[in-house]
Amino acid sequence: IIGVVGVNSEYPPNDSYEDLLEWAKEHTPSECYTILKSTKLCNSLIPYRRIFDDRKYVELLGEKWPQSYILLGDAMCKFNSQYAQGMTHAFRHARELGKIFDEHSHKLEDISYIFNRPASTISEEYWIGSTTNDWKTPRLKLITTDKTGEIRTYQRGGDSNPTKDLEPRVPLMIKFLQCYNYWFIRCAAKSGSLSTYLVHVISQDCNPLILMKPTTLLKVCYMALIHQFCLSNN
Ligand SMILES: Cc1cc2nc3c(=O)[nH]c(=O)nc-3n(C[C@H](O)[C@H](O)[C@H](O)COP(=O)(O)OP(=O)(O)OC[C@H]3O[C@@H](n4cnc5c(N)ncnc54)[C@H](O)[C@@H]3O)c2cc1C
């Protein structure tokens, strides 16, 4: 299976393979074009234009959560499929639910809300990675629902905003993580152990928090500060 992805509503054409090839010639590196050109098409092109992150903060309801009603995998939290995290996330939810059943210490109707908390902790790991990157997208739409059920829509980028939605404000935590990621990757380029951690996180073997161990955090902040200091001295 070959996937061709666009960003900011610049979708590759899906009406014919010839048009897709034309698009790839213009928009992708020559190696990608060569691979696509030498590929034998076995099926029709399948478009998918529903790339977004969507999370239900189920744990906030605590015991008020409906009894015997369990959300799992994408139903609880869906990620931008570009980062290929959804299956690991769903399997980890299933394993966690299995563990709770195996304990045989809870009433069946309570299991759903008991499951919500550890399940949400699992979702958080993938949510951070996905949303930290997606907040960088110039054209962004954000829809939030608060505890009272009020829905708010924010939007940035694009040629027009006929609904006059508010601009979304990047959360401080996301700004920090974006900056941290940038400097972490620069440090990892010079450190075998840091690049190994990064590979483990990308391949979803490890919790992303491993990238923020105190010594690593210090190294990354030190590099960022030194760079800033050198720049301000020049
Ligand atoms: C284009 C694309 C590429 C992706 N690439 C990757 C990847 O490379 N790696 C990765 O890890 N993840 C990837 N994902 C994400 C991954 O597919 C999902 O996260 C994962 O399948 C979620 O599993 P799930 O069981 O929660 O939901 P699903 O796999 O969506 O399963 C839910 C099932 O419930 C059925 N259903 C829905 N409503 C009803 C109903 N009312 N009654 C009965 N049945 C119903 C649906 O038909 C479906 O079969 C990708 C997703 C997309 C869309």
PDB file of C-alpha atoms and ligand atoms in Angstrom:
ATOM      1  CA  ILE A   1       0.000   0.000   0.000  1.00  0.00           C
ATOM      2  CA  ILE A   2       1.345   3.438  -0.891  1.00  0.00           C
ATOM      3  CA  GLY A   3      -0.036   6.539   0.826  1.00  0.00           C
ATOM      4  CA  VAL A   4       0.315  10.031  -0.638  1.00  0.00           C
ATOM      5  CA  VAL A   5      -0.382  12.715   1.942  1.00  0.00           C
ATOM      6  CA  GLY A   6      -1.038  16.443   1.595  1.00  0.00           C
ATOM      7  CA  VAL A   7      -1.265  19.162   4.225  1.00  0.00           C
ATOM      8  CA  ASN A   8      -3.346  22.326   4.591  1.00  0.00           C
ATOM      9  CA  SER A   9      -6.084  21.137   2.258  1.00  0.00           C
ATOM     10  CA  GLU A  10      -3.594  20.612  -0.586  1.00  0.00           C
ATOM     11  CA  TYR A  11      -4.849  17.185  -1.479  1.00  0.00           C
ATOM     12  CA  PRO A  12      -3.259  14.974  -4.106  1.00  0.00           C
ATOM     13  CA  PRO A  13      -5.757  14.270  -6.923  1.00  0.00           C
ATOM     14  CA  ASN A  14      -7.570  10.947  -6.726  1.00  0.00           C
ATOM     15  CA  ASP A  15      -9.546  10.874  -9.977  1.00  0.00           C
ATOM     16  CA  SER A  16      -6.875   8.953 -11.937  1.00  0.00           C
ATOM     17  CA  TYR A  17      -3.440   7.486 -11.375  1.00  0.00           C
ATOM     18  CA  GLU A  18      -2.072   9.600 -14.240  1.00  0.00           C
ATOM     19  CA  ASP A  19      -3.172  12.798 -12.490  1.00  0.00           C
ATOM     20  CA  LEU A  20      -1.688  11.571  -9.222  1.00  0.00           C
ATOM     21  CA  LEU A  21       1.624  10.914 -11.032  1.00  0.00           C
ATOM     22  CA  GLU A  22       1.574  14.423 -12.500  1.00  0.00           C
ATOM     23  CA  TRP A  23       0.993  15.846  -9.015  1.00  0.00           C
ATOM     24  CA  ALA A  24       3.741  13.678  -7.511  1.00  0.00           C
ATOM     25  CA  LYS A  25       6.188  14.855 -10.201  1.00  0.00           C
ATOM     26  CA  GLU A  26       5.650  18.435  -9.114  1.00  0.00           C
ATOM     27  CA  HIS A  27       5.232  18.042  -5.348  1.00  0.00           C
ATOM     28  CA  THR A  28       7.355  15.098  -4.179  1.00  0.00           C
ATOM     29  CA  PRO A  29      11.089  14.241  -4.303  1.00  0.00           C
ATOM     30  CA  SER A  30      12.148  12.511  -7.530  1.00  0.00           C
ATOM     31  CA  GLU A  31      12.668   9.175  -5.700  1.00  0.00           C
ATOM     32  CA  CYS A  32       8.973   9.124  -4.698  1.00  0.00           C
ATOM     33  CA  TYR A  33       7.917   9.922  -8.234  1.00  0.00           C
ATOM     34  CA  THR A  34      10.116   7.108  -9.576  1.00  0.00           C
ATOM     35  CA  ILE A  35       8.598   4.626  -7.095  1.00  0.00           C
ATOM     36  CA  LEU A  36       5.046   5.688  -7.975  1.00  0.00           C
ATOM     37  CA  LYS A  37       5.795   5.553 -11.714  1.00  0.00           C
ATOM     38  CA  SER A  38       7.156   2.018 -11.506  1.00  0.00           C
ATOM     39  CA  THR A  39       4.238   0.806  -9.363  1.00  0.00           C
ATOM     40  CA  LYS A  40       1.585  -1.455 -10.827  1.00  0.00           C
ATOM     41  CA  LEU A  41      -1.852  -0.330  -9.749  1.00  0.00           C
ATOM     42  CA  CYS A  42      -3.886  -3.221  -8.270  1.00  0.00           C
ATOM     43  CA  ASN A  43      -6.903  -1.269  -7.108  1.00  0.00           C
ATOM     44  CA  SER A  44      -8.642   2.047  -7.621  1.00  0.00           C
ATOM     45  CA  LEU A  45      -7.306   5.033  -5.632  1.00  0.00           C
ATOM     46  CA  ILE A  46      -8.922   5.391  -2.217  1.00  0.00           C
ATOM     47  CA  PRO A  47      -9.164   8.975  -0.920  1.00  0.00           C
ATOM     48  CA  TYR A  48      -9.127   9.709   2.798  1.00  0.00           C
ATOM     49  CA  ARG A  49      -9.648  13.312   3.870  1.00  0.00           C
ATOM     50  CA  ARG A  50     -10.558  12.987   7.503  1.00  0.00           C
ATOM     51  CA  ILE A  51      -7.236  13.648   9.174  1.00  0.00           C
ATOM     52  CA  PHE A  52      -7.718  15.077  12.633  1.00  0.00           C
ATOM     53  CA  ASP A  53      -7.131  14.448  16.330  1.00  0.00           C
ATOM     54  CA  ASP A  54     -10.234  13.878  18.454  1.00  0.00           C
ATOM     55  CA  ARG A  55     -10.216  13.106  22.156  1.00  0.00           C
ATOM     56  CA  LYS A  56     -12.969  12.502  24.648  1.00  0.00           C
ATOM     57  CA  TYR A  57     -11.735  13.257  28.147  1.00  0.00           C
ATOM     58  CA  VAL A  58     -13.782  10.385  29.564  1.00  0.00           C
ATOM     59  CA  GLU A  59     -11.922  10.288  32.883  1.00  0.00           C
ATOM     60  CA  LEU A  60     -13.311  13.721  33.831  1.00  0.00           C
ATOM     61  CA  LEU A  61     -16.740  12.193  34.457  1.00  0.00           C
ATOM     62  CA  GLY A  62     -15.376   9.792  37.121  1.00  0.00           C
ATOM     63  CA  GLU A  63     -18.136   7.631  38.572  1.00  0.00           C
ATOM     64  CA  LYS A  64     -20.753   9.570  36.624  1.00  0.00           C
ATOM     65  CA  TRP A  65     -19.643   7.718  33.497  1.00  0.00           C
ATOM     66  CA  PRO A  66     -22.509   5.485  32.182  1.00  0.00           C
ATOM     67  CA  GLN A  67     -22.286   1.995  33.653  1.00  0.00           C
ATOM     68  CA  SER A  68     -21.267  -0.915  31.402  1.00  0.00           C
ATOM     69  CA  TYR A  69     -20.417   1.457  28.540  1.00  0.00           C
ATOM     70  CA  ILE A  70     -16.817   1.169  27.425  1.00  0.00           C
ATOM     71  CA  LEU A  71     -15.006   3.274  24.863  1.00  0.00           C
ATOM     72  CA  LEU A  72     -11.816   1.808  23.457  1.00  0.00           C
ATOM     73  CA  GLY A  73      -9.230   2.771  20.823  1.00  0.00           C
ATOM     74  CA  ASP A  74     -10.370   5.348  18.263  1.00  0.00           C
ATOM     75  CA  ALA A  75     -13.768   5.632  19.947  1.00  0.00           C
ATOM     76  CA  MET A  76     -12.042   7.186  22.965  1.00  0.00           C
ATOM     77  CA  CYS A  77      -9.229   9.012  21.194  1.00  0.00           C
ATOM     78  CA  LYS A  78      -8.390   9.284  17.522  1.00  0.00           C
ATOM     79  CA  PHE A  79      -5.098  10.615  16.182  1.00  0.00           C
ATOM     80  CA  ASN A  80      -3.863  12.054  12.926  1.00  0.00           C
ATOM     81  CA  SER A  81      -3.284   8.794  11.010  1.00  0.00           C
ATOM     82  CA  GLN A  82      -0.088  10.238   9.533  1.00  0.00           C
ATOM     83  CA  TYR A  83       1.749   9.315  12.754  1.00  0.00           C
ATOM     84  CA  ALA A  84       0.652   5.657  12.620  1.00  0.00           C
ATOM     85  CA  GLN A  85      -0.120   5.353  16.327  1.00  0.00           C
ATOM     86  CA  GLY A  86      -3.789   4.285  16.364  1.00  0.00           C
ATOM     87  CA  MET A  87      -3.348   0.510  16.295  1.00  0.00           C
ATOM     88  CA  THR A  88      -0.775   0.389  19.106  1.00  0.00           C
ATOM     89  CA  HIS A  89      -3.044   2.701  21.094  1.00  0.00           C
ATOM     90  CA  ALA A  90      -6.112   0.490  20.542  1.00  0.00           C
ATOM     91  CA  PHE A  91      -4.172  -2.701  21.405  1.00  0.00           C
ATOM     92  CA  ARG A  92      -2.844  -1.130  24.604  1.00  0.00           C
ATOM     93  CA  HIS A  93      -6.369  -0.137  25.612  1.00  0.00           C
ATOM     94  CA  ALA A  94      -7.521  -3.712  24.973  1.00  0.00           C
ATOM     95  CA  ARG A  95      -4.656  -5.117  27.057  1.00  0.00           C
ATOM     96  CA  GLU A  96      -5.437  -2.706  29.899  1.00  0.00           C
ATOM     97  CA  LEU A  97      -9.102  -3.693  29.854  1.00  0.00           C
ATOM     98  CA  GLY A  98      -8.101  -7.354  29.882  1.00  0.00           C
ATOM     99  CA  LYS A  99      -5.951  -6.746  32.983  1.00  0.00           C
ATOM    100  CA  ILE A 100      -8.896  -5.162  34.827  1.00  0.00           C
ATOM    101  CA  PHE A 101     -11.169  -8.077  33.958  1.00  0.00           C
ATOM    102  CA  ASP A 102      -8.477 -10.538  35.094  1.00  0.00           C
ATOM    103  CA  GLU A 103      -8.282  -8.912  38.530  1.00  0.00           C
ATOM    104  CA  HIS A 104     -11.842 -10.223  39.245  1.00  0.00           C
ATOM    105  CA  SER A 105     -12.129  -7.594  41.964  1.00  0.00           C
ATOM    106  CA  HIS A 106     -14.619  -5.142  40.443  1.00  0.00           C
ATOM    107  CA  LYS A 107     -18.332  -5.254  39.795  1.00  0.00           C
ATOM    108  CA  LEU A 108     -18.958  -5.652  36.081  1.00  0.00           C
ATOM    109  CA  GLU A 109     -20.924  -2.389  35.803  1.00  0.00           C
ATOM    110  CA  ASP A 110     -18.064  -0.413  37.452  1.00  0.00           C
ATOM    111  CA  ILE A 111     -15.392  -1.619  35.062  1.00  0.00           C
ATOM    112  CA  SER A 112     -16.104   1.078  32.466  1.00  0.00           C
ATOM    113  CA  TYR A 113     -15.285   4.045  34.694  1.00  0.00           C
ATOM    114  CA  ILE A 114     -12.390   2.197  36.382  1.00  0.00           C
ATOM    115  CA  PHE A 115     -10.943   1.561  32.912  1.00  0.00           C
ATOM    116  CA  ASN A 116     -11.317   5.204  31.803  1.00  0.00           C
ATOM    117  CA  ARG A 117      -8.469   6.523  33.954  1.00  0.00           C
ATOM    118  CA  PRO A 118      -5.627   4.165  32.874  1.00  0.00           C
ATOM    119  CA  ALA A 119      -6.979   4.222  29.320  1.00  0.00           C
ATOM    120  CA  SER A 120      -6.769   8.006  29.291  1.00  0.00           C
ATOM    121  CA  THR A 121      -3.171   7.873  30.567  1.00  0.00           C
ATOM    122  CA  ILE A 122      -2.335   5.643  27.596  1.00  0.00           C
ATOM    123  CA  SER A 123      -4.102   8.035  25.192  1.00  0.00           C
ATOM    124  CA  GLU A 124      -2.170  10.992  26.621  1.00  0.00           C
ATOM    125  CA  GLU A 125       1.165   9.494  25.461  1.00  0.00           C
ATOM    126  CA  TYR A 126       0.055   9.463  21.827  1.00  0.00           C
ATOM    127  CA  TRP A 127      -2.044  12.624  22.074  1.00  0.00           C
ATOM    128  CA  ILE A 128       0.949  14.737  23.094  1.00  0.00           C
ATOM    129  CA  GLY A 129       3.013  13.659  20.073  1.00  0.00           C
ATOM    130  CA  SER A 130       0.209  14.038  17.594  1.00  0.00           C
ATOM    131  CA  THR A 131      -1.135  17.397  18.758  1.00  0.00           C
ATOM    132  CA  THR A 132       2.298  18.957  19.354  1.00  0.00           C
ATOM    133  CA  ASN A 133       2.999  18.428  15.660  1.00  0.00           C
ATOM    134  CA  ASP A 134      -0.473  19.314  14.422  1.00  0.00           C
ATOM    135  CA  TRP A 135      -0.457  22.664  16.239  1.00  0.00           C
ATOM    136  CA  LYS A 136       2.331  23.648  13.797  1.00  0.00           C
ATOM    137  CA  THR A 137      -0.048  23.401  10.832  1.00  0.00           C
ATOM    138  CA  PRO A 138      -0.645  26.930   9.491  1.00  0.00           C
ATOM    139  CA  ARG A 139      -4.264  26.201   8.610  1.00  0.00           C
ATOM    140  CA  LEU A 140      -5.906  24.829  11.710  1.00  0.00           C
ATOM    141  CA  LYS A 141      -9.426  24.304  13.004  1.00  0.00           C
ATOM    142  CA  LEU A 142     -10.028  23.593  16.670  1.00  0.00           C
ATOM    143  CA  ILE A 143     -13.379  22.551  18.138  1.00  0.00           C
ATOM    144  CA  THR A 144     -13.736  22.249  21.907  1.00  0.00           C
ATOM    145  CA  THR A 145     -16.629  21.160  24.081  1.00  0.00           C
ATOM    146  CA  ASP A 146     -16.492  22.189  27.738  1.00  0.00           C
ATOM    147  CA  LYS A 147     -18.005  20.405  30.750  1.00  0.00           C
ATOM    148  CA  THR A 148     -21.345  22.166  30.280  1.00  0.00           C
ATOM    149  CA  GLY A 149     -21.522  20.957  26.685  1.00  0.00           C
ATOM    150  CA  GLU A 150     -20.808  24.362  25.132  1.00  0.00           C
ATOM    151  CA  ILE A 151     -19.059  23.984  21.798  1.00  0.00           C
ATOM    152  CA  ARG A 152     -16.513  26.569  20.597  1.00  0.00           C
ATOM    153  CA  THR A 153     -14.809  26.719  17.214  1.00  0.00           C
ATOM    154  CA  TYR A 154     -11.480  28.420  16.560  1.00  0.00           C
ATOM    155  CA  GLN A 155      -9.773  28.751  13.223  1.00  0.00           C
ATOM    156  CA  ARG A 156      -6.557  30.108  11.753  1.00  0.00           C
ATOM    157  CA  GLY A 157      -5.096  30.288   8.246  1.00  0.00           C
ATOM    158  CA  GLY A 158      -7.020  29.875   5.009  1.00  0.00           C
ATOM    159  CA  ASP A 159      -8.073  32.611   2.622  1.00  0.00           C
ATOM    160  CA  SER A 160     -11.359  33.342   4.271  1.00  0.00           C
ATOM    161  CA  ASN A 161     -12.984  32.781   7.591  1.00  0.00           C
ATOM    162  CA  PRO A 162     -16.630  33.544   6.798  1.00  0.00           C
ATOM    163  CA  THR A 163     -17.838  32.342  10.195  1.00  0.00           C
ATOM    164  CA  LYS A 164     -15.419  34.786  11.907  1.00  0.00           C
ATOM    165  CA  ASP A 165     -14.207  32.135  14.330  1.00  0.00           C
ATOM    166  CA  LEU A 166     -11.671  33.153  16.951  1.00  0.00           C
ATOM    167  CA  GLU A 167      -7.974  32.408  16.363  1.00  0.00           C
ATOM    168  CA  PRO A 168      -6.865  29.424  18.431  1.00  0.00           C
ATOM    169  CA  ARG A 169      -4.182  30.245  21.003  1.00  0.00           C
ATOM    170  CA  VAL A 170      -1.362  27.726  21.148  1.00  0.00           C
ATOM    171  CA  PRO A 171      -1.249  26.320  24.718  1.00  0.00           C
ATOM    172  CA  LEU A 172       1.969  27.139  26.594  1.00  0.00           C
ATOM    173  CA  MET A 173       2.699  23.443  27.103  1.00  0.00           C
ATOM    174  CA  ILE A 174       2.491  22.814  23.354  1.00  0.00           C
ATOM    175  CA  LYS A 175       4.829  25.762  22.668  1.00  0.00           C
ATOM    176  CA  PHE A 176       7.302  24.339  25.164  1.00  0.00           C
ATOM    177  CA  LEU A 177       7.080  20.840  23.657  1.00  0.00           C
ATOM    178  CA  GLN A 178       7.556  22.142  20.107  1.00  0.00           C
ATOM    179  CA  CYS A 179      10.659  24.042  21.208  1.00  0.00           C
ATOM    180  CA  TYR A 180      11.876  21.092  23.278  1.00  0.00           C
ATOM    181  CA  ASN A 181      11.447  18.682  20.319  1.00  0.00           C
ATOM    182  CA  TYR A 182      13.477  20.981  18.105  1.00  0.00           C
ATOM    183  CA  TRP A 183      16.398  21.126  20.523  1.00  0.00           C
ATOM    184  CA  PHE A 184      16.112  17.467  21.491  1.00  0.00           C
ATOM    185  CA  ILE A 185      16.559  16.440  17.849  1.00  0.00           C
ATOM    186  CA  ARG A 186      19.635  18.674  17.593  1.00  0.00           C
ATOM    187  CA  CYS A 187      21.098  17.045  20.720  1.00  0.00           C
ATOM    188  CA  ALA A 188      20.171  13.564  19.492  1.00  0.00           C
ATOM    189  CA  ALA A 189      22.137  14.187  16.288  1.00  0.00           C
ATOM    190  CA  LYS A 190      25.270  14.240  18.489  1.00  0.00           C
ATOM    191  CA  SER A 191      24.337  11.562  21.015  1.00  0.00           C
ATOM    192  CA  GLY A 192      23.921   7.825  20.462  1.00  0.00           C
ATOM    193  CA  SER A 193      21.820   7.305  23.590  1.00  0.00           C
ATOM    194  CA  LEU A 194      19.442  10.191  22.844  1.00  0.00           C
ATOM    195  CA  SER A 195      18.915   9.063  19.261  1.00  0.00           C
ATOM    196  CA  THR A 196      18.225   5.530  20.558  1.00  0.00           C
ATOM    197  CA  TYR A 197      15.556   6.922  22.920  1.00  0.00           C
ATOM    198  CA  LEU A 198      14.052   8.827  20.024  1.00  0.00           C
ATOM    199  CA  VAL A 199      13.866   5.706  17.861  1.00  0.00           C
ATOM    200  CA  HIS A 200      12.179   3.816  20.729  1.00  0.00           C
ATOM    201  CA  VAL A 201       9.578   6.561  21.097  1.00  0.00           C
ATOM    202  CA  ILE A 202       8.929   6.826  17.358  1.00  0.00           C
ATOM    203  CA  SER A 203       8.526   3.053  17.108  1.00  0.00           C
ATOM    204  CA  GLN A 204       6.192   3.245  20.132  1.00  0.00           C
ATOM    205  CA  ASP A 205       8.252   0.915  22.361  1.00  0.00           C
ATOM    206  CA  CYS A 206       8.646   3.591  25.038  1.00  0.00           C
ATOM    207  CA  ASN A 207       6.692   6.330  26.749  1.00  0.00           C
ATOM    208  CA  PRO A 208       7.678   9.762  25.263  1.00  0.00           C
ATOM    209  CA  LEU A 209       8.469  10.897  28.814  1.00  0.00           C
ATOM    210  CA  ILE A 210      11.760   9.021  28.416  1.00  0.00           C
ATOM    211  CA  LEU A 211      12.833  12.016  26.295  1.00  0.00           C
ATOM    212  CA  MET A 212      12.411  14.249  29.325  1.00  0.00           C
ATOM    213  CA  LYS A 213      14.476  12.469  31.953  1.00  0.00           C
ATOM    214  CA  PRO A 214      16.063  15.104  34.220  1.00  0.00           C
ATOM    215  CA  THR A 215      19.589  14.701  32.783  1.00  0.00           C
ATOM    216  CA  THR A 216      18.245  14.820  29.222  1.00  0.00           C
ATOM    217  CA  LEU A 217      16.118  17.835  30.032  1.00  0.00           C
ATOM    218  CA  LEU A 218      19.202  19.603  31.370  1.00  0.00           C
ATOM    219  CA  LYS A 219      21.271  18.698  28.300  1.00  0.00           C
ATOM    220  CA  VAL A 220      18.596  19.963  25.927  1.00  0.00           C
ATOM    221  CA  CYS A 221      17.984  23.190  27.865  1.00  0.00           C
ATOM    222  CA  TYR A 222      21.751  23.751  28.106  1.00  0.00           C
ATOM    223  CA  MET A 223      22.138  23.418  24.335  1.00  0.00           C
ATOM    224  CA  ALA A 224      19.214  25.774  23.665  1.00  0.00           C
ATOM    225  CA  LEU A 225      20.585  28.345  26.128  1.00  0.00           C
ATOM    226  CA  ILE A 226      24.153  28.165  24.787  1.00  0.00           C
ATOM    227  CA  HIS A 227      22.851  28.645  21.272  1.00  0.00           C
ATOM    228  CA  GLN A 228      20.748  31.603  22.366  1.00  0.00           C
ATOM    229  CA  PHE A 229      23.731  33.079  24.258  1.00  0.00           C
ATOM    230  CA  CYS A 230      26.065  32.728  21.226  1.00  0.00           C
ATOM    231  CA  LEU A 231      23.471  34.346  18.966  1.00  0.00           C
ATOM    232  CA  SER A 232      22.965  37.282  21.298  1.00  0.00           C
ATOM    233  CA  ASN A 233      26.761  37.792  21.507  1.00  0.00           C
ATOM    234  CA  ASN A 234      27.120  37.918  17.698  1.00  0.00           C
TER     235      ASN A 234
HETATM  236  C1  LIG B   1      -5.872   6.121   6.305  1.00  0.00           C
HETATM  237  C2  LIG B   1      -5.477   5.580   7.657  1.00  0.00           C
HETATM  238  C3  LIG B   1      -4.200   5.094   7.842  1.00  0.00           C
HETATM  239  C4  LIG B   1      -3.814   4.611   9.093  1.00  0.00           C
HETATM  240  N1  LIG B   1      -2.545   4.138   9.255  1.00  0.00           N
HETATM  241  C5  LIG B   1      -2.183   3.627  10.433  1.00  0.00           C
HETATM  242  C6  LIG B   1      -0.889   3.049  10.607  1.00  0.00           C
HETATM  243  O1  LIG B   1      -0.076   3.022   9.697  1.00  0.00           O
HETATM  244  N2  LIG B   1      -0.576   2.551  11.835  1.00  0.00           N
HETATM  245  C7  LIG B   1      -1.452   2.575  12.882  1.00  0.00           C
HETATM  246  O2  LIG B   1      -1.130   2.113  13.980  1.00  0.00           O
HETATM  247  N3  LIG B   1      -2.675   3.113  12.747  1.00  0.00           N
HETATM  248  C8  LIG B   1      -3.075   3.613  11.553  1.00  0.00           C
HETATM  249  N4  LIG B   1      -4.337   4.133  11.403  1.00  0.00           N
HETATM  250  C9  LIG B   1      -5.219   4.200  12.579  1.00  0.00           C
HETATM  251  C10 LIG B   1      -5.830   2.821  12.872  1.00  0.00           C
HETATM  252  O3  LIG B   1      -6.414   2.277  11.706  1.00  0.00           O
HETATM  253  C11 LIG B   1      -6.912   2.996  13.942  1.00  0.00           C
HETATM  254  O4  LIG B   1      -6.405   3.777  14.999  1.00  0.00           O
HETATM  255  C12 LIG B   1      -7.326   1.652  14.503  1.00  0.00           C
HETATM  256  O5  LIG B   1      -7.871   0.864  13.468  1.00  0.00           O
HETATM  257  C13 LIG B   1      -8.362   1.867  15.601  1.00  0.00           C
HETATM  258  O6  LIG B   1      -8.915   0.650  15.972  1.00  0.00           O
HETATM  259  P1  LIG B   1     -10.330   0.613  16.636  1.00  0.00           P
HETATM  260  O7  LIG B   1     -10.625  -0.834  16.895  1.00  0.00           O
HETATM  261  O8  LIG B   1     -10.389   1.556  17.772  1.00  0.00           O
HETATM  262  O9  LIG B   1     -11.354   1.205  15.549  1.00  0.00           O
HETATM  263  P2  LIG B   1     -11.687   0.658  14.098  1.00  0.00           P
HETATM  264  O10 LIG B   1     -10.547  -0.093  13.499  1.00  0.00           O
HETATM  265  O11 LIG B   1     -12.242   1.829  13.358  1.00  0.00           O
HETATM  266  O12 LIG B   1     -12.840  -0.406  14.374  1.00  0.00           O
HETATM  267  C14 LIG B   1     -14.144  -0.019  14.683  1.00  0.00           C
HETATM  268  C15 LIG B   1     -15.069  -1.009  13.999  1.00  0.00           C
HETATM  269  O13 LIG B   1     -16.395  -0.781  14.453  1.00  0.00           O
HETATM  270  C16 LIG B   1     -17.264  -0.868  13.354  1.00  0.00           C
HETATM  271  N5  LIG B   1     -18.451  -0.085  13.696  1.00  0.00           N
HETATM  272  C17 LIG B   1     -18.611   1.254  13.733  1.00  0.00           C
HETATM  273  N6  LIG B   1     -19.835   1.576  14.087  1.00  0.00           N
HETATM  274  C18 LIG B   1     -20.497   0.427  14.294  1.00  0.00           C
HETATM  275  C19 LIG B   1     -21.816   0.108  14.695  1.00  0.00           C
HETATM  276  N7  LIG B   1     -22.719   1.058  14.954  1.00  0.00           N
HETATM  277  N8  LIG B   1     -22.149  -1.200  14.794  1.00  0.00           N
HETATM  278  C20 LIG B   1     -21.249  -2.171  14.548  1.00  0.00           C
HETATM  279  N9  LIG B   1     -19.972  -1.929  14.167  1.00  0.00           N
HETATM  280  C21 LIG B   1     -19.610  -0.652  14.046  1.00  0.00           C
HETATM  281  C22 LIG B   1     -16.474  -0.268  12.202  1.00  0.00           C
HETATM  282  O14 LIG B   1     -16.974  -0.715  10.971  1.00  0.00           O
HETATM  283  C23 LIG B   1     -15.082  -0.837  12.473  1.00  0.00           C
HETATM  284  O15 LIG B   1     -14.901  -2.097  11.882  1.00  0.00           O
HETATM  285  C24 LIG B   1      -4.745   4.620  10.161  1.00  0.00           C
HETATM  286  C25 LIG B   1      -6.039   5.100   9.963  1.00  0.00           C
HETATM  287  C26 LIG B   1      -6.399   5.571   8.733  1.00  0.00           C
HETATM  288  C27 LIG B   1      -7.802   6.080   8.539  1.00  0.00           C
END
